[in-house]
Short mmCIF file of N, CA and C in Angstrom, two decimals:
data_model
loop_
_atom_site.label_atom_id
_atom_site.label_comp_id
_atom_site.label_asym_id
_atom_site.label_seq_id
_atom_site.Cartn_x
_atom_site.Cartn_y
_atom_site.Cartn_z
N UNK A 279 -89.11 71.87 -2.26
CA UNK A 279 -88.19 71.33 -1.30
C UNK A 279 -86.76 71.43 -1.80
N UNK A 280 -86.29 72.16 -2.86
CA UNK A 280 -85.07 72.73 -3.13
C UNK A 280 -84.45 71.13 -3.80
N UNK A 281 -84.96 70.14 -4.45
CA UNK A 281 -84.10 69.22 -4.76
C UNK A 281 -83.75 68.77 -3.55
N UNK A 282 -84.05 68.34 -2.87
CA UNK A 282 -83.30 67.75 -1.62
C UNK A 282 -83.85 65.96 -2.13
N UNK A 283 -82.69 65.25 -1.60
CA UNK A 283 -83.31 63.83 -1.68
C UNK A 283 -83.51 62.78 -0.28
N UNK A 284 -85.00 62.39 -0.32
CA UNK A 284 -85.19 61.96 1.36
C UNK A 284 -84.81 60.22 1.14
N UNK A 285 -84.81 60.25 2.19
CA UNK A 285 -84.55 59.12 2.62
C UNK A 285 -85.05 57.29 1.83
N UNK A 286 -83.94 56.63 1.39
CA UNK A 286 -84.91 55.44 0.88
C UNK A 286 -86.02 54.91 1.08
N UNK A 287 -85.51 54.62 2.63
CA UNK A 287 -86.75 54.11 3.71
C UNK A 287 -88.04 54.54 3.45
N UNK A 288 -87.96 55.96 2.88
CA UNK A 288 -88.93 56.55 2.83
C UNK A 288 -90.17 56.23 2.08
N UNK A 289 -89.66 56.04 1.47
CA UNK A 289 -90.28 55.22 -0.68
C UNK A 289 -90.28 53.88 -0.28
N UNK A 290 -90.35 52.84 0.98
CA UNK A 290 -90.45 51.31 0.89
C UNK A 290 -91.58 51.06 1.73
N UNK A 291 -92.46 50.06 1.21
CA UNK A 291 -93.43 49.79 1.93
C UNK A 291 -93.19 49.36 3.75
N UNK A 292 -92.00 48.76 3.91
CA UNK A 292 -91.81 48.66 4.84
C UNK A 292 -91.77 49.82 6.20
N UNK A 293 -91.43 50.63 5.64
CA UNK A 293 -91.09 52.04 6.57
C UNK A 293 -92.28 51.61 7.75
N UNK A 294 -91.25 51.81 9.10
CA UNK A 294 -92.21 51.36 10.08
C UNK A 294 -93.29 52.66 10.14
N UNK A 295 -94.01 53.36 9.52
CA UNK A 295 -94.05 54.68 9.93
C UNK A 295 -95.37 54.92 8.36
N UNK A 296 -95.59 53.10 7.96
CA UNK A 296 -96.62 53.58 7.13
C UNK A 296 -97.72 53.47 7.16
N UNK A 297 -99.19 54.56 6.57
CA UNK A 297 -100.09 54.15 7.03
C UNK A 297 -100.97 53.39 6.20
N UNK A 298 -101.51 52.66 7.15
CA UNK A 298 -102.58 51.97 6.13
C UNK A 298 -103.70 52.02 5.41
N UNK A 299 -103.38 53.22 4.45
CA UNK A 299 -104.86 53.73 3.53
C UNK A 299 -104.18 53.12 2.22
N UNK A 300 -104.75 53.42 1.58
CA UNK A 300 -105.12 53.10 -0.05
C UNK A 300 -103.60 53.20 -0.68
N UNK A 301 -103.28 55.03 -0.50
CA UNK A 301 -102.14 55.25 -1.21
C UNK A 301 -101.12 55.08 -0.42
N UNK A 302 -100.91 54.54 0.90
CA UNK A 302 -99.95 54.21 1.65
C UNK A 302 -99.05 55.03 1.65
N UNK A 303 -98.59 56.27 2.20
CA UNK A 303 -98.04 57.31 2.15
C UNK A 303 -97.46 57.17 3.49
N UNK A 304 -96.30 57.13 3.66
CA UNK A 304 -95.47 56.85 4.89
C UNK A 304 -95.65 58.14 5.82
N UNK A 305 -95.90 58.18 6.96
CA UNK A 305 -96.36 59.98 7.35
C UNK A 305 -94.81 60.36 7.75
N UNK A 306 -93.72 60.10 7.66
CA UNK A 306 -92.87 61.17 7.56
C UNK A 306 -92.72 61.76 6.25
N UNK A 307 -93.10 61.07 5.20
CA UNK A 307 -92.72 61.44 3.77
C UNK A 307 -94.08 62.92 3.92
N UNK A 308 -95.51 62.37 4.34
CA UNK A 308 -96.19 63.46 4.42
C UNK A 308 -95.98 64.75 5.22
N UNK A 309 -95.21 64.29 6.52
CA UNK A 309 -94.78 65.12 7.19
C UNK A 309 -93.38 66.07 6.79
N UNK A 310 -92.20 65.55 6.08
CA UNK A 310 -91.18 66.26 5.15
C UNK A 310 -92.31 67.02 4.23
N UNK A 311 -93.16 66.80 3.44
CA UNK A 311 -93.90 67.40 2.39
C UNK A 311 -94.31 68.60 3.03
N UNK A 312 -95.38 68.72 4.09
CA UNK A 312 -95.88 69.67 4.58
C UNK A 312 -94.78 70.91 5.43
N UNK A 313 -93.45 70.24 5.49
CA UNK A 313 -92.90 70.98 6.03
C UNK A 313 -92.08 71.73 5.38
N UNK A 314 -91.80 71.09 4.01
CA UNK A 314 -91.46 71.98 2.87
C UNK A 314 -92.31 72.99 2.12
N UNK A 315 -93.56 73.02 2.68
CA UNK A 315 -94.68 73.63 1.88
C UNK A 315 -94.57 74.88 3.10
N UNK A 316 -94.42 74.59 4.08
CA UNK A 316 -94.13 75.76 4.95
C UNK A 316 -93.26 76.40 4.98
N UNK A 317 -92.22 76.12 4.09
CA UNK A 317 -90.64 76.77 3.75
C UNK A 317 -91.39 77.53 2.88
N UNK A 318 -91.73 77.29 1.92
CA UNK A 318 -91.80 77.71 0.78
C UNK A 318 -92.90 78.51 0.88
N UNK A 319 -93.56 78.63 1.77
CA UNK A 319 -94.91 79.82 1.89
C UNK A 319 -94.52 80.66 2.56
N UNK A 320 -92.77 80.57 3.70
CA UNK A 320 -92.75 81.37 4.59
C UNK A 320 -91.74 82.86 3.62
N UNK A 321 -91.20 82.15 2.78
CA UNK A 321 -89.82 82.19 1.69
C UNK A 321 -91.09 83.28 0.93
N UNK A 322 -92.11 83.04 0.15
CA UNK A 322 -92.83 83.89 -1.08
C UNK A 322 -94.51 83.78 -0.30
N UNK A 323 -94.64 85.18 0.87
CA UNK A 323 -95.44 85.01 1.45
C UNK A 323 -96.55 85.09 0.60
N UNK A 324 -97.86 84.95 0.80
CA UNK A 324 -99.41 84.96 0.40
C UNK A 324 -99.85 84.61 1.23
N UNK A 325 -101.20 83.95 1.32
CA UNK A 325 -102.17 83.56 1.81
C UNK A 325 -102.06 83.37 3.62
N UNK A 326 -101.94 84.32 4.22
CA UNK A 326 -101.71 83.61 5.77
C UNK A 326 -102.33 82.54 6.08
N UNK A 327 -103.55 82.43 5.26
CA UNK A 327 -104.50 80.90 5.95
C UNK A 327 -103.32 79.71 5.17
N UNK A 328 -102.99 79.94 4.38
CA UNK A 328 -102.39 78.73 3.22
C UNK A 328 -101.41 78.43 4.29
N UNK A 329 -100.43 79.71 5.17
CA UNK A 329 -99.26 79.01 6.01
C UNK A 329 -100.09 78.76 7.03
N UNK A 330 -100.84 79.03 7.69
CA UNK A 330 -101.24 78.54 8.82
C UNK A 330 -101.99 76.97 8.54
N UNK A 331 -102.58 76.43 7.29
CA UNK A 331 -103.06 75.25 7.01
C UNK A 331 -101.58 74.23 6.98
N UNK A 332 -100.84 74.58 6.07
CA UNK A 332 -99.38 74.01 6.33
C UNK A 332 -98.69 73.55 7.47
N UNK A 333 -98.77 74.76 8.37
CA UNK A 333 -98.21 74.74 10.22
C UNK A 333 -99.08 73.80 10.20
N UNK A 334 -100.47 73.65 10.84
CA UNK A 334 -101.19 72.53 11.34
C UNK A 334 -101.46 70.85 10.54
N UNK A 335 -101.26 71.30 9.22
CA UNK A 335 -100.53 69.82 8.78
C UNK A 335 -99.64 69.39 9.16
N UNK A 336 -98.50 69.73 9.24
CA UNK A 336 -96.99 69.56 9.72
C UNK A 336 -97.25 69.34 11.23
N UNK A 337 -98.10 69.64 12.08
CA UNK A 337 -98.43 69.32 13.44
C UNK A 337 -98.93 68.04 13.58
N UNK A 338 -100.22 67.91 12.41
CA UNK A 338 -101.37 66.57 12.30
C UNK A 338 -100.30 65.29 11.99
N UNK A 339 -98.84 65.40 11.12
CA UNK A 339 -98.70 64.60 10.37
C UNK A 339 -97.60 64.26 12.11
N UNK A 340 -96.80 64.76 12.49
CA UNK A 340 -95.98 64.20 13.27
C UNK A 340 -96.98 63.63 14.78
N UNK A 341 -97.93 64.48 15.26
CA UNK A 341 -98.79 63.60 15.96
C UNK A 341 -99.34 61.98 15.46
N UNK A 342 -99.83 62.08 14.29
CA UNK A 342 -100.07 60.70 13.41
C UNK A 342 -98.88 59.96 13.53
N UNK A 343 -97.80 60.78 13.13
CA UNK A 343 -96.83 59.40 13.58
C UNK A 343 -96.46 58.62 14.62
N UNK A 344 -96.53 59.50 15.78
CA UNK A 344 -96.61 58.80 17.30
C UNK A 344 -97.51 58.15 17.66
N UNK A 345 -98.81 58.28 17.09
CA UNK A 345 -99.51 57.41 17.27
C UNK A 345 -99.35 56.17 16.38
N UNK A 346 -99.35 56.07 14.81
CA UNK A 346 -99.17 54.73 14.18
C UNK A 346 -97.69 54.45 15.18
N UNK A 347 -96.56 55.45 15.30
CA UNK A 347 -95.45 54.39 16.46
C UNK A 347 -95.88 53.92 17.52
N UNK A 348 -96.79 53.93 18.10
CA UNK A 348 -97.33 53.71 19.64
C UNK A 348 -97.96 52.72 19.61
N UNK A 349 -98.84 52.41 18.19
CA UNK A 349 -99.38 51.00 18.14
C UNK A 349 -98.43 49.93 17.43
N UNK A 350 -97.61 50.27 16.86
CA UNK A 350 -96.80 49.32 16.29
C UNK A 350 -95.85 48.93 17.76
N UNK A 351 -95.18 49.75 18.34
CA UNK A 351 -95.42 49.37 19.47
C UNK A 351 -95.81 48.66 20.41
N UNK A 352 -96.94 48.56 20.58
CA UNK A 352 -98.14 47.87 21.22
C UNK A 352 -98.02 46.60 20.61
N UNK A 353 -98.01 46.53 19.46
CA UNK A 353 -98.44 45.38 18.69
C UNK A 353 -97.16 44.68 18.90
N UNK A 354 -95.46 45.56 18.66
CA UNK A 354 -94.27 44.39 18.87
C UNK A 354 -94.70 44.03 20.64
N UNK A 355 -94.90 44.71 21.46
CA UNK A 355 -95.08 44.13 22.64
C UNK A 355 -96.06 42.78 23.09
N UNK A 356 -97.03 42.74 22.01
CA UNK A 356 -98.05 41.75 22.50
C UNK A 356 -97.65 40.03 21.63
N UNK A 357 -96.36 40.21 20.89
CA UNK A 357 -95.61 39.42 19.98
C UNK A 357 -94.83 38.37 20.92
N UNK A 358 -95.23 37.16 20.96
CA UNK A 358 -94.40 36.14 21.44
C UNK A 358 -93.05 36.17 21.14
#
């Protein structure tokens, strides 16, 4: 990802945008990841399956996020 530095938010448990497994991995942080992995496969080609697994991560991870946003969502709506 070229040294780039993301976002604080990103690295805090709070991030509205985290999910709730084990290693709690915020899915934009997964979603920046996978989308740097697609830079970087498109940049020093190989494996077409390796970029095409990348593309559809980078798809899985921003769908996942609309959905964990859609219930958090849901959930500020059902909040007295």
């Amino acid at each position: 990802m070229g040294g780039s530095r993301l976002p604080e938010e990103l690295y805090s448990n709070t991030s509205a945008e985290l999910i709730a497994t084990e290693l709690q991995i915020p899915v934009e942080l997964l979603k920046l990841s996978a989308e740097g992995l697609v830079e970087e496969l498109r940049t020093h080609p190989g494996d077409p399956l390796e970029l095409s697994a990348a593309e559809t991560l980078v798809h899985s991870a921003e769908k996942m996020r609309r959905i964990v946003q859609a219930l958090l969502d849901a959930l500020q709506a059902e909040q007295p």
